[in-house]
Each structure stands twice: as C-alpha cells, then as structure tokens.
Coordinates of C-alpha atoms in Angstrom, one line a residue:
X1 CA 0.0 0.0 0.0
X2 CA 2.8 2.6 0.8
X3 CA 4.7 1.3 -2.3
X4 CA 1.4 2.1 -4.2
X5 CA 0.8 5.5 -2.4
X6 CA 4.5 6.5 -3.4
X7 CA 3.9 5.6 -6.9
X8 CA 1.0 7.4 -7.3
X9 CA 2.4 10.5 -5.9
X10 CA 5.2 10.2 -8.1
X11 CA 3.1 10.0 -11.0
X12 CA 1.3 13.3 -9.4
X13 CA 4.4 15.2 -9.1
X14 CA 5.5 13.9 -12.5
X15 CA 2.4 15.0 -13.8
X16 CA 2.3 18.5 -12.5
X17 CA 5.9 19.2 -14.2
X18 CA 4.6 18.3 -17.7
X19 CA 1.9 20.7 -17.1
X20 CA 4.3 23.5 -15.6
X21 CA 6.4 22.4 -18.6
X22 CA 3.4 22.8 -20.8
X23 CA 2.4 26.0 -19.6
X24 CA 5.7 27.3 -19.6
X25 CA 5.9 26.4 -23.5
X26 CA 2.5 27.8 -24.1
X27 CA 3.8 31.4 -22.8
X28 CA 6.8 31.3 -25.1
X29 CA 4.7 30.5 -28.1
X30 CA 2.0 33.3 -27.3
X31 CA 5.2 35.6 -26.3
X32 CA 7.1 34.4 -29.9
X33 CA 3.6 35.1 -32.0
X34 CA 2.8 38.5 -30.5
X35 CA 6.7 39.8 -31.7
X36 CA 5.4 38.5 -34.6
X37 CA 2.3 39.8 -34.9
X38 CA 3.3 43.5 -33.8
X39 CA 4.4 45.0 -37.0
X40 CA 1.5 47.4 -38.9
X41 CA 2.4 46.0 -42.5
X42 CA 0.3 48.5 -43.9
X43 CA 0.8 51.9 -41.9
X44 CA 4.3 50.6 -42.4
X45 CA 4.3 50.4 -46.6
X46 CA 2.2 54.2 -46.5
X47 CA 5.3 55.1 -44.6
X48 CA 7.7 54.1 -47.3
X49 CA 5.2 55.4 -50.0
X50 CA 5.1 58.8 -48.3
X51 CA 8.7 58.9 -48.1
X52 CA 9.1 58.2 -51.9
X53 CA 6.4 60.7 -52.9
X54 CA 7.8 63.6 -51.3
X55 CA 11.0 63.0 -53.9
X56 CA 9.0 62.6 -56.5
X57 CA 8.0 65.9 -58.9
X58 CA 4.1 66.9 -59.0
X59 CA 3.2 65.3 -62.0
X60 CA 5.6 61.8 -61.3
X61 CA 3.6 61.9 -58.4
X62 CA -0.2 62.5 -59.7
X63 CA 0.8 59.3 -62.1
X64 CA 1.7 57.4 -59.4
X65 CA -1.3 57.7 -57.8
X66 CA -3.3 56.4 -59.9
X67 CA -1.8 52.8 -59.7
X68 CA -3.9 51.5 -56.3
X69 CA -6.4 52.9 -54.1
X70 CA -3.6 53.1 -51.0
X71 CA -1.4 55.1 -53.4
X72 CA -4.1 57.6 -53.9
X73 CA -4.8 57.6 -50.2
X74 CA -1.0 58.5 -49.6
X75 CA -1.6 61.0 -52.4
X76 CA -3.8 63.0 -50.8
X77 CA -2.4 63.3 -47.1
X78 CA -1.5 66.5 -45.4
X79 CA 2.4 66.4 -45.3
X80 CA 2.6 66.2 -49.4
X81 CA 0.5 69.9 -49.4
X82 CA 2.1 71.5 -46.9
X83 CA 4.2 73.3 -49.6
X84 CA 3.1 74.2 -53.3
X85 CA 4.0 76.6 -56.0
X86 CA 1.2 77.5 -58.2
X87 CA 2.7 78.6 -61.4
X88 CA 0.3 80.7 -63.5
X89 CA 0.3 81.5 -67.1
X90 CA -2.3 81.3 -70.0
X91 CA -1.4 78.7 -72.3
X92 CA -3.5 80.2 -75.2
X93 CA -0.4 82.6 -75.5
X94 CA 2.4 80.4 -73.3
X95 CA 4.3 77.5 -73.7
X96 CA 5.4 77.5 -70.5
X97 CA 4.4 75.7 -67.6
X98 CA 1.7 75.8 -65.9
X99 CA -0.4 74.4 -62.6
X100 CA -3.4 72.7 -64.6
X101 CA -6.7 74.0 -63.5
X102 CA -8.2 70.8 -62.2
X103 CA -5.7 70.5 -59.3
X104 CA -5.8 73.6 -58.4
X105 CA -9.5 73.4 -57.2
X106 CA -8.8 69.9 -55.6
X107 CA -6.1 72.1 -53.8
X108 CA -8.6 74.4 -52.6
X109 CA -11.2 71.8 -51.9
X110 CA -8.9 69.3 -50.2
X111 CA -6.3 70.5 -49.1
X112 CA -5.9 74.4 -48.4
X113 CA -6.2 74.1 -44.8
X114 CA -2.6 72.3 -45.1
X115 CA -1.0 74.7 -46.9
X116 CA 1.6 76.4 -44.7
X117 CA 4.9 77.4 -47.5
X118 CA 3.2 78.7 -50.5
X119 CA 3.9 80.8 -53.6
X120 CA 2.7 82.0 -56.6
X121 CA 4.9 82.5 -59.8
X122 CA 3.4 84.5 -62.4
X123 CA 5.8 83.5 -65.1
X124 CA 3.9 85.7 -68.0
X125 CA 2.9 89.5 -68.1
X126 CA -0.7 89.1 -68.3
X127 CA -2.9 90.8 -66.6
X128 CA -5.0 87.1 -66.1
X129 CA -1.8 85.0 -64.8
X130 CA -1.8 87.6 -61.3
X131 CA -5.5 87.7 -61.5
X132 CA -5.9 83.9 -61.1
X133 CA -3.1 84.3 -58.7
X134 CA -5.6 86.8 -56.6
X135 CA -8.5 84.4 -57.1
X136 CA -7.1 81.5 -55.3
X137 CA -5.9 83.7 -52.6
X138 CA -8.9 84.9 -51.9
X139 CA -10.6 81.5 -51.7
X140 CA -7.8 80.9 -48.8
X141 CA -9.9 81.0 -45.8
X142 CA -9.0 78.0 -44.3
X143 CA -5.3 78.2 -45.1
X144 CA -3.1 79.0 -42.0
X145 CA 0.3 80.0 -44.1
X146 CA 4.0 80.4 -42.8
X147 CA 5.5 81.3 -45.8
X148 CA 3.4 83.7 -48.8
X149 CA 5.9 84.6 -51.6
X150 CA 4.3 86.5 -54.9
X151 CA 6.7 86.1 -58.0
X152 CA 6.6 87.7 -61.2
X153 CA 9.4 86.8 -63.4
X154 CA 7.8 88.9 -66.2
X155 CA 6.9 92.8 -65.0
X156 CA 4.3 93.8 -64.5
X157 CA 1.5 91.5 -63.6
X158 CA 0.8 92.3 -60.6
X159 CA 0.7 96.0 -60.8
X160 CA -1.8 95.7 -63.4
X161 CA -4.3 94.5 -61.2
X162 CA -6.5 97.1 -59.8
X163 CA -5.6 97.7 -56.3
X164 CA -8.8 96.8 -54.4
X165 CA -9.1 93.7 -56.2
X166 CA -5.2 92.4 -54.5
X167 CA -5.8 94.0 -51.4
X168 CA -8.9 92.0 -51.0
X169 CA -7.9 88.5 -52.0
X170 CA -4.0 89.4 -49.8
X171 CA -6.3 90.1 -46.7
X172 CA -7.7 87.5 -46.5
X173 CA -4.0 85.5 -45.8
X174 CA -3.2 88.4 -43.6
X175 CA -6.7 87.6 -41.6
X176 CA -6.5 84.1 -41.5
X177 CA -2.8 82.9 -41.0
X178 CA -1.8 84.1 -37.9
X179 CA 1.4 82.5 -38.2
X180 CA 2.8 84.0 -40.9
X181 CA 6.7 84.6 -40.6
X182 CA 7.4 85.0 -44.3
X183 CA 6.4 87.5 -46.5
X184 CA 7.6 88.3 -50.1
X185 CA 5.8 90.8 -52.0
X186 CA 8.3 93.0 -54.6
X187 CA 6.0 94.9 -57.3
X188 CA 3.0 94.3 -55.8
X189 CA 0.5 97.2 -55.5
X190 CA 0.2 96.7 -51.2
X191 CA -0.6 99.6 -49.3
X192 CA 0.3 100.8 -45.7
X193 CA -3.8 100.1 -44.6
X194 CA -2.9 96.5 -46.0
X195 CA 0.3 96.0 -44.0
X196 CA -1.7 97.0 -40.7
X197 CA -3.7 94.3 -41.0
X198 CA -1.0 92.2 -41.1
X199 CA 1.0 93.5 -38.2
X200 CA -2.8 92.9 -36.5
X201 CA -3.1 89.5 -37.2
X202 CA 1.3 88.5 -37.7
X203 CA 2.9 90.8 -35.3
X204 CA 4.5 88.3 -33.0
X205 CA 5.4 85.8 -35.8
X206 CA 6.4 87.8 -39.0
X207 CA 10.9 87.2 -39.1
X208 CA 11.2 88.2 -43.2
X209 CA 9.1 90.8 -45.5
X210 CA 10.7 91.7 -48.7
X211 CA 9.1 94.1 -50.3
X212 CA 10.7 95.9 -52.9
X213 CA 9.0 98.2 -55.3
X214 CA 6.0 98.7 -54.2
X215 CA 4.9 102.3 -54.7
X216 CA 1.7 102.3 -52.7
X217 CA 3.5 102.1 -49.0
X218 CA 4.9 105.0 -47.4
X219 CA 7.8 105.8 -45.2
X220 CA 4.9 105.6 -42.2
X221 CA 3.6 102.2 -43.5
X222 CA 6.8 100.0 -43.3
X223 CA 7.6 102.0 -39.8
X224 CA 4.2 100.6 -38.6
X225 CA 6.0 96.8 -39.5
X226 CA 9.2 97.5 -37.6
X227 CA 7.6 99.3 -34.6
X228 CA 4.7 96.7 -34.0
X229 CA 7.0 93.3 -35.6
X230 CA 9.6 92.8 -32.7
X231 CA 10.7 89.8 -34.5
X232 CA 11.3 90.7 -38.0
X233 CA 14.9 89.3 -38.8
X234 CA 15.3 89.9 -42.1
X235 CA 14.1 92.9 -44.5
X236 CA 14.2 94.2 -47.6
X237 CA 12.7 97.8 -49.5
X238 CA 13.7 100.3 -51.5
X239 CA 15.4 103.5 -50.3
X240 CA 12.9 105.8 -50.2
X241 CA 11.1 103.7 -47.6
X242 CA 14.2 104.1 -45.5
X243 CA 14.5 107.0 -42.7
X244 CA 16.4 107.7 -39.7
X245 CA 12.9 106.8 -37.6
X246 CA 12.7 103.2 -39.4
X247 CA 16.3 102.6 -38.3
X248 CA 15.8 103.9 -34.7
X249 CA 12.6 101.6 -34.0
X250 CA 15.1 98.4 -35.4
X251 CA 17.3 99.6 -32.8
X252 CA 15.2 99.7 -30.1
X253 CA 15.2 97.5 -27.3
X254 CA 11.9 95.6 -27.4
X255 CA 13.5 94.6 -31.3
X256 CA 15.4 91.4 -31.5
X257 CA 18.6 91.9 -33.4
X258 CA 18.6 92.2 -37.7
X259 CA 20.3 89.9 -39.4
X260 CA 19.7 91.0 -42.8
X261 CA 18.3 94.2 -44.1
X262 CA 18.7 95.1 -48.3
X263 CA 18.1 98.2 -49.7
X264 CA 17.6 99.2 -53.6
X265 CA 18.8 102.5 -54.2
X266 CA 17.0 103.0 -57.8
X267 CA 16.3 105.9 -60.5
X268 CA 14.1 104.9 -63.2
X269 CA 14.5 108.7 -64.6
X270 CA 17.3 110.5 -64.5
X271 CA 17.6 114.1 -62.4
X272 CA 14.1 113.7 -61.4
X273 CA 14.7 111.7 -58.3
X274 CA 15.7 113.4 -54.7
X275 CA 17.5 110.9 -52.6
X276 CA 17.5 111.7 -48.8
X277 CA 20.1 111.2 -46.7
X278 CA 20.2 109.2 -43.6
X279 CA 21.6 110.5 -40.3
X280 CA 24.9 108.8 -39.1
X281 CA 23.4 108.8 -36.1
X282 CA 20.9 106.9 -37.0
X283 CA 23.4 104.2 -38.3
X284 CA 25.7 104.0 -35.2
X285 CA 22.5 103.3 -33.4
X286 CA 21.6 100.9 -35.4
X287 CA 25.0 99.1 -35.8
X288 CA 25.0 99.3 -32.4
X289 CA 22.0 96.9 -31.9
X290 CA 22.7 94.7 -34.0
X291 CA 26.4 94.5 -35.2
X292 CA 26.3 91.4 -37.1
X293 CA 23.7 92.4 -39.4
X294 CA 24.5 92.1 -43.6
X295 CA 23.3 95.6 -44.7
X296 CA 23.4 94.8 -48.6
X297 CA 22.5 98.1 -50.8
X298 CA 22.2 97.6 -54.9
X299 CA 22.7 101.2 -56.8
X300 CA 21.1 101.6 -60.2
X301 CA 21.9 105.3 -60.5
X302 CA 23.1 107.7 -62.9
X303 CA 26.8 109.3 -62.1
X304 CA 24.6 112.8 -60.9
X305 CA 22.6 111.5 -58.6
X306 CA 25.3 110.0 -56.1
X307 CA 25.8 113.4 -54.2
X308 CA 23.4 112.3 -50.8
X309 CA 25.9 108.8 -50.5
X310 CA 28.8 107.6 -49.4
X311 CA 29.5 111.3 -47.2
X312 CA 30.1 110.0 -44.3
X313 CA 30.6 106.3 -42.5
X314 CA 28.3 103.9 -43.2
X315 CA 28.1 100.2 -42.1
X316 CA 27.2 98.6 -45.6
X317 CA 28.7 95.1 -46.1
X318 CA 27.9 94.1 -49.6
X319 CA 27.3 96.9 -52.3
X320 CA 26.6 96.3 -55.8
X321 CA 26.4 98.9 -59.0
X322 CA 24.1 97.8 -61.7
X323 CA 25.2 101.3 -63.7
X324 CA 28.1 102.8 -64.6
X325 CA 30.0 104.7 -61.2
X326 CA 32.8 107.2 -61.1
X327 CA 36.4 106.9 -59.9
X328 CA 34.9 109.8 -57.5
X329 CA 32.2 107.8 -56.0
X330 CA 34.3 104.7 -55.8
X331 CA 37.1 106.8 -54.1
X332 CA 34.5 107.5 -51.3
X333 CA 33.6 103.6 -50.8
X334 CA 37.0 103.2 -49.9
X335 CA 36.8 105.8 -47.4
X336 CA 33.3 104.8 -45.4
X337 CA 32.3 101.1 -46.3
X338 CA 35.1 100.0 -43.3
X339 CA 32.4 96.6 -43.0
X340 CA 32.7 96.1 -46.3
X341 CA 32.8 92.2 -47.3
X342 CA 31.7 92.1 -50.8
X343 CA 31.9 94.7 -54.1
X344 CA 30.3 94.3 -57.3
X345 CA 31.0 97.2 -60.2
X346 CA 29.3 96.9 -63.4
X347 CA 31.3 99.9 -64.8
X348 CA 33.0 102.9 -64.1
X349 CA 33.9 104.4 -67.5
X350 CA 37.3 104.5 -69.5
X351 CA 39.3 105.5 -66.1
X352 CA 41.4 103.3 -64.6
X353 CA 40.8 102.4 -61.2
X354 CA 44.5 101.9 -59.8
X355 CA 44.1 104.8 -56.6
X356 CA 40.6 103.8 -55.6
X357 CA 41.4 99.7 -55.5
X358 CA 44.2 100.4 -53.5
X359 CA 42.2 102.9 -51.1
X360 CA 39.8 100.1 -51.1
X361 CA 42.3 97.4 -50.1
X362 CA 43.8 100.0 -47.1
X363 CA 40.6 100.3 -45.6
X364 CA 38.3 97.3 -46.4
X365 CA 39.8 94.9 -43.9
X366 CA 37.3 92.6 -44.3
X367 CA 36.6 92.3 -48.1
X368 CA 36.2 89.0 -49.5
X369 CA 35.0 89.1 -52.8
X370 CA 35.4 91.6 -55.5
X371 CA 33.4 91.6 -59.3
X372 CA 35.0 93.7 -62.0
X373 CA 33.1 94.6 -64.8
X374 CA 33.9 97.5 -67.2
X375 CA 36.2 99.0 -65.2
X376 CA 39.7 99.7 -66.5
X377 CA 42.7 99.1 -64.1
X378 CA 46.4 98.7 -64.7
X379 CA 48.3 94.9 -64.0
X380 CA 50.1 96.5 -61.9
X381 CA 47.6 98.0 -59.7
X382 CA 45.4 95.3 -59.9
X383 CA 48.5 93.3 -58.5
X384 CA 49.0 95.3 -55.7
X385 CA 45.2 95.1 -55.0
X386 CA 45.3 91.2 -54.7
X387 CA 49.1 91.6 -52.4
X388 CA 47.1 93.5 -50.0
X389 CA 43.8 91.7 -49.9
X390 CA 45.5 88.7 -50.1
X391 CA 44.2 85.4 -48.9
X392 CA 40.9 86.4 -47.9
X393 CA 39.9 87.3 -51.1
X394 CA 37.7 83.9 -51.9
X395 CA 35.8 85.6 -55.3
X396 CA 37.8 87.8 -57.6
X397 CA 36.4 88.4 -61.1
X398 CA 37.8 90.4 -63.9
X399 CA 37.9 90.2 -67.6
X400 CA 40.9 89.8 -69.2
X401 CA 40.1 92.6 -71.9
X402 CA 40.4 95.8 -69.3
X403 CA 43.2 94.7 -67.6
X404 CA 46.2 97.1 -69.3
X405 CA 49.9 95.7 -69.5
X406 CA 52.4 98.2 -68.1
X407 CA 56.5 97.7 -67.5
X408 CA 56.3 95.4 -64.6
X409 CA 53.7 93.0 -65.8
X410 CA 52.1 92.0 -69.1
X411 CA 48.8 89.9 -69.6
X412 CA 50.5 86.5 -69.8
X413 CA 52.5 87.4 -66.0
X414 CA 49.5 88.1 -64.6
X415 CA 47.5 85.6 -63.3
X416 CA 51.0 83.7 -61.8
X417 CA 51.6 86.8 -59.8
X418 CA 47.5 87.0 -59.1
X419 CA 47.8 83.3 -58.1
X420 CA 51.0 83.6 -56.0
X421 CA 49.4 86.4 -53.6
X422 CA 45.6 84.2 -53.4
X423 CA 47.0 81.0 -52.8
X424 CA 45.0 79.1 -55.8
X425 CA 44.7 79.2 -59.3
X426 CA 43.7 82.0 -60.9
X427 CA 43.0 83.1 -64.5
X428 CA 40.9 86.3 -65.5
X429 CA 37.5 86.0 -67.1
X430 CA 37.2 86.2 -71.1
X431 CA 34.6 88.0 -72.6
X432 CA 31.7 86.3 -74.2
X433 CA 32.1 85.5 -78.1
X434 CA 28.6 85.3 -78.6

C-alpha cells in the first residue's frame, strides 16, 4: 500500500511538471507570436510610399497615384500639401508651364487648410496670370500660411491689377494665418492700410518681408511693421522707404537683433529723383544693436545722382552697381564702407581704377570678394590690390580685356603673380564670343 501511495504520488508530481512544462511552452509561443504579430504592415508600406512621394516631382507623383487605391490615399495626405508653388500662365499665349486648372480646385477643396509654405509664380505678363493668382488667394480661408511669396518673373503682372481687387484677395491671408513669418511681395501694388492688418493678425510671428517696389506704401507704413514686428529678422525695400525713424525703431530695445536688411537704391529717370540722406546717427545706433547684421545696398543710378551717398561712414557690407560709377564715388567707398565684405562694379567708365582699388584694399579689412566689370585698371595695380587683400579674397572676377599691361607686368604674367598672392589658381575672365 505505501509502495502504491509513493507511486501514485510520483506520478502526481511527474504530472504536474509536464503541465508547468506545458504552460511554460505555451507562454513562449503566445510571447514568440505576439513579436510577430506587432508590425503594422500597412501603416508601415504608407510610410515608405510617403517617403518616396515627397522626392518625386508633382506630376511623377499624380501618375503614381493612380496605380492602387492606397497610393491615392497616400496621395492626398497632409504632409505632401504642406508646400506648393502655383505657377500661373495662360497657355493660349504660353508654352510654358503651368499648374493645370483641375488640381488647383482639388487644392482648394482638399487641401488648403494644409497649406503652410506657399507661392505664386506668375511666369507671363498678363494681366490674367496675377489675376488667377488673386483668385485663389482669396478663396484661402482656411489656409493657416508660414510662408506667402508672390513672384513675377515677367513685370508687370501684378501691378496691373486694380488695387482693391489684391488688397482683398492678400487680406484675406493676412486675416486668416496668424502664423505667418514670411512675406515676399516686390511689385506688388500693397498699401500701408494692408500692411496693418497684417502686423494685427502676424505681429508676434512675422521674421522676413521683402518688399521691394511697391509704390503704394509709405515711409509711415513699413515704420508701422518694424515698430509693432519685434521679430522681424530679415528685411528688404527700396530707399525711399528708408528713414532715420525706421532705423531707430530696429534699434530699439523691445526689437530682437537684424540679421539682414537690403536696400535698392533705384532711379528709373534720371535728375528727377531726390534721394534723402540718412543721419549717421541713425546708423551708429543701429549698428550698435545689431552688429552682425548684412546691410546689402544695390545702386542703379546715374553718375549725378550719387551726391546724398557715401558722405560719411556707413556700415554697408555688400554693395553692388548695376550702372556705370565714377572713380569719385568709388574713391568714397573706400573711405566709409570700413564693413565692407563684398563689391560688385558693373562699370565705371574709361578711367582706370588703380588709386581707388588700392584705397579700397587699405581700408576694407574685411573684403572677400570683388566683381569687375567694365572697369579699367592697370596689371600692376590690380596686383597690388590682390598683395594687399591677399588670402581672404575667396571671389575675384575680372575680364581679361580691361586689364592694361604696363612695364612690370604683361597679360601673360598676370595671373602667376595673381595666383602667387591668393594661394590658388587663378586666370581672369574672357569675354563672351557670342
């Protein structure tokens, strides 16, 4: 009997390890098939998809999702509209290309409350490219934009439009976004009423507006921007939107500091411009605030309208001449662009320039690039430029056909001694056959 009682509780005990054992087993399987199991295949593949439609090109991509009903799906999900470029044009008249009709009203149905970086290019001169352009804005309610940029690469488009007709379909972005941080509107025909609205509705978010050539906003209009936008980082206008007040509010404490501000110093008619001067002043206090800041003027005048610049110091680090400049005016650059980094001279007449590149060289300690155009200068002086620049001079362009040979060195000794002083390579430009 105790032999048999012994058995059976062996067989118990033997027993209750196979099912321990069992159960044991059991968990690993269940633990084994739910590692398997975990992976979502298909989120997983609309993943890749995504990934491979934001490389592709709009129209790549419109084919593509025509293949299966999940490619369409992926097709139409937010983070493929965030940014769009509707180009404009009318193809009865234009080749080029052009956002097709159809997919701009699935933009607006579908998707324009994911637009955030947006821009119209007008790339023809009608009057119906910018007015489409003004049409979809306006149907922008929904839209909550970052980024607005209005391009025409053909003047004047948008200045054709009559001016209620933009400000109404642009207010509507300015009412509605209240994020926006970029705003690029050259030749457009906003006014200072339309830029209150957007400090109203942008103030704490707008860092860029670029707004050059546009005749409608006054000196009190873009002053309105910088006194209300604290943020504002970058901007760009044309002189006569400049003052001494404008720079004083960009200096003032509440403003964070500018990075980048451009100014287009232009004359469409000769003599019948007056160009005010700024107040140095007003530049120290500026410079003060923010002394990093790229201050990049373009000139487009004529030689008698020069008088107001270039009198006194001024902190200007990159200065381009699109028009022909005198060994006068150039003479003064070299004595008050000290921040000078960059210069760019389309011409300067049949003068050579030997005493103003060297004055430029003394006093231009940080210049770093340097574009001759039309502009006469000796080897020798030219030489003696590059010797004092020296190393730091990373751009240096000059054609070949206004350098002049003198005693010391001729054309084919030039660009050894050139190369010699810049540490690299260097040959002069040639002129264009064609």
């Amino acid at each position: 009997m105790k032999r048999g009682r012994k058995t059976n509780e062996a067989n118990s005990s033997s027993s209750e390890d196979i099912t321990e054992k069992e159960s044991k087993r059991h968990k690993i399987v269940e633990k084994k098939t739910t590692v398997v199991q975990s992976p979502d295949w298909a989120n997983l593949l609309q993943d890749i998809i995504l990934q491979v439609f934001q490389y592709l090109p709009l129209l790549d991509r419109a084919h593509a999702s025509q293949v299966c009903r999940s490619w369409n799906q992926v097709f139409h999900m937010p983070d493929l509209w965030r940014c769009f470029e509707f180009e404009l044009n009318q193809p009865a008249t234009s080749n080029l290309r052009t956002t097709h009709p159809e997919l701009i009203k699935q933009i607006i149905k579908r998707h324009s409350n994911h637009l955030q970086y947006v821009s119209f290019k007008v790339v023809d001169s009608s009057k119906e490219s910018a007015e489409a352009a003004c049409d979809i804005l306006s149907q922008l309610v929904n839209c909550s934009l970052k980024t607005l940029g209005l391009i025409s690469t053909a003047r004047p488009s948008f200045m054709d439009l009559p001016k209620s007709h933009f400000i109404s379909a642009l207010t509507v972005v300015f009412v509605n976004s209240k994020s926006l941080s970029s705003l690029k509107i050259d030749d457009t025909p906003v006014d200072d009423p339309s830029l209150k609205v957007l400090v109203a509705n942008n103030s704490d978010t707008l860092k860029l507006l670029k707004m050059s050539s546009c005749p409608h906003v006054s000196p009190a209009g873009i002053l309105c921007v910088a006194d209300q936008c604290h943020g504002l980082r970058e901007l760009a206008l044309n002189y006569h939107l400049l003052s001494d007040e404008l720079l004083l509010a960009l200096s003032s404490e509440k403003h964070v500091r500018l990075e980048h501000l451009r100014i287009d110093v232009v004359s469409e008619n000769p003599g019948q411009t007056q160009f005010h001067t700024i107040q140095k002043s007003s530049w120290d206090a500026f410079i003060k605030h923010s002394p990093k800041v790229n201050l990049v003027m373009y000139f487009f005048l004529y030689e008698e309208e020069f008088d107001p610049f270039f009198r006194y110091e001024i902190p200007v680090t990159h200065l381009y001449f699109g028009r022909s400049v005198s060994k006068d005016v150039l003479g003064r650059v070299g004595m008050t662009c000290p921040r000078l980094v960059e210069l760019v001279v389309c011409a300067n007449g049949l003068r050579p320039l030997d005493e103003e590149l060297i004055c430029i060289a003394e006093r231009c300690k940080y210049l770093s690039a340097v574009g001759l155009g039309e502009c006469e200068v000796s080897c020798s002086a030219f030489v003696e430029f590059v010797k004092m620049c020296g190393g730091r001079l990373s751009q240096l362009s000059i054609m070949e056909e206004v350098l002049i040979p003198d005693q010391k060195y001729s054309l084919e000794q030039i660009h050894w001694e050139v190369s010699k002083h810049l540490g690299r390579v260097w040959f002069p430009d040639m002129m264009p056959t064609w």
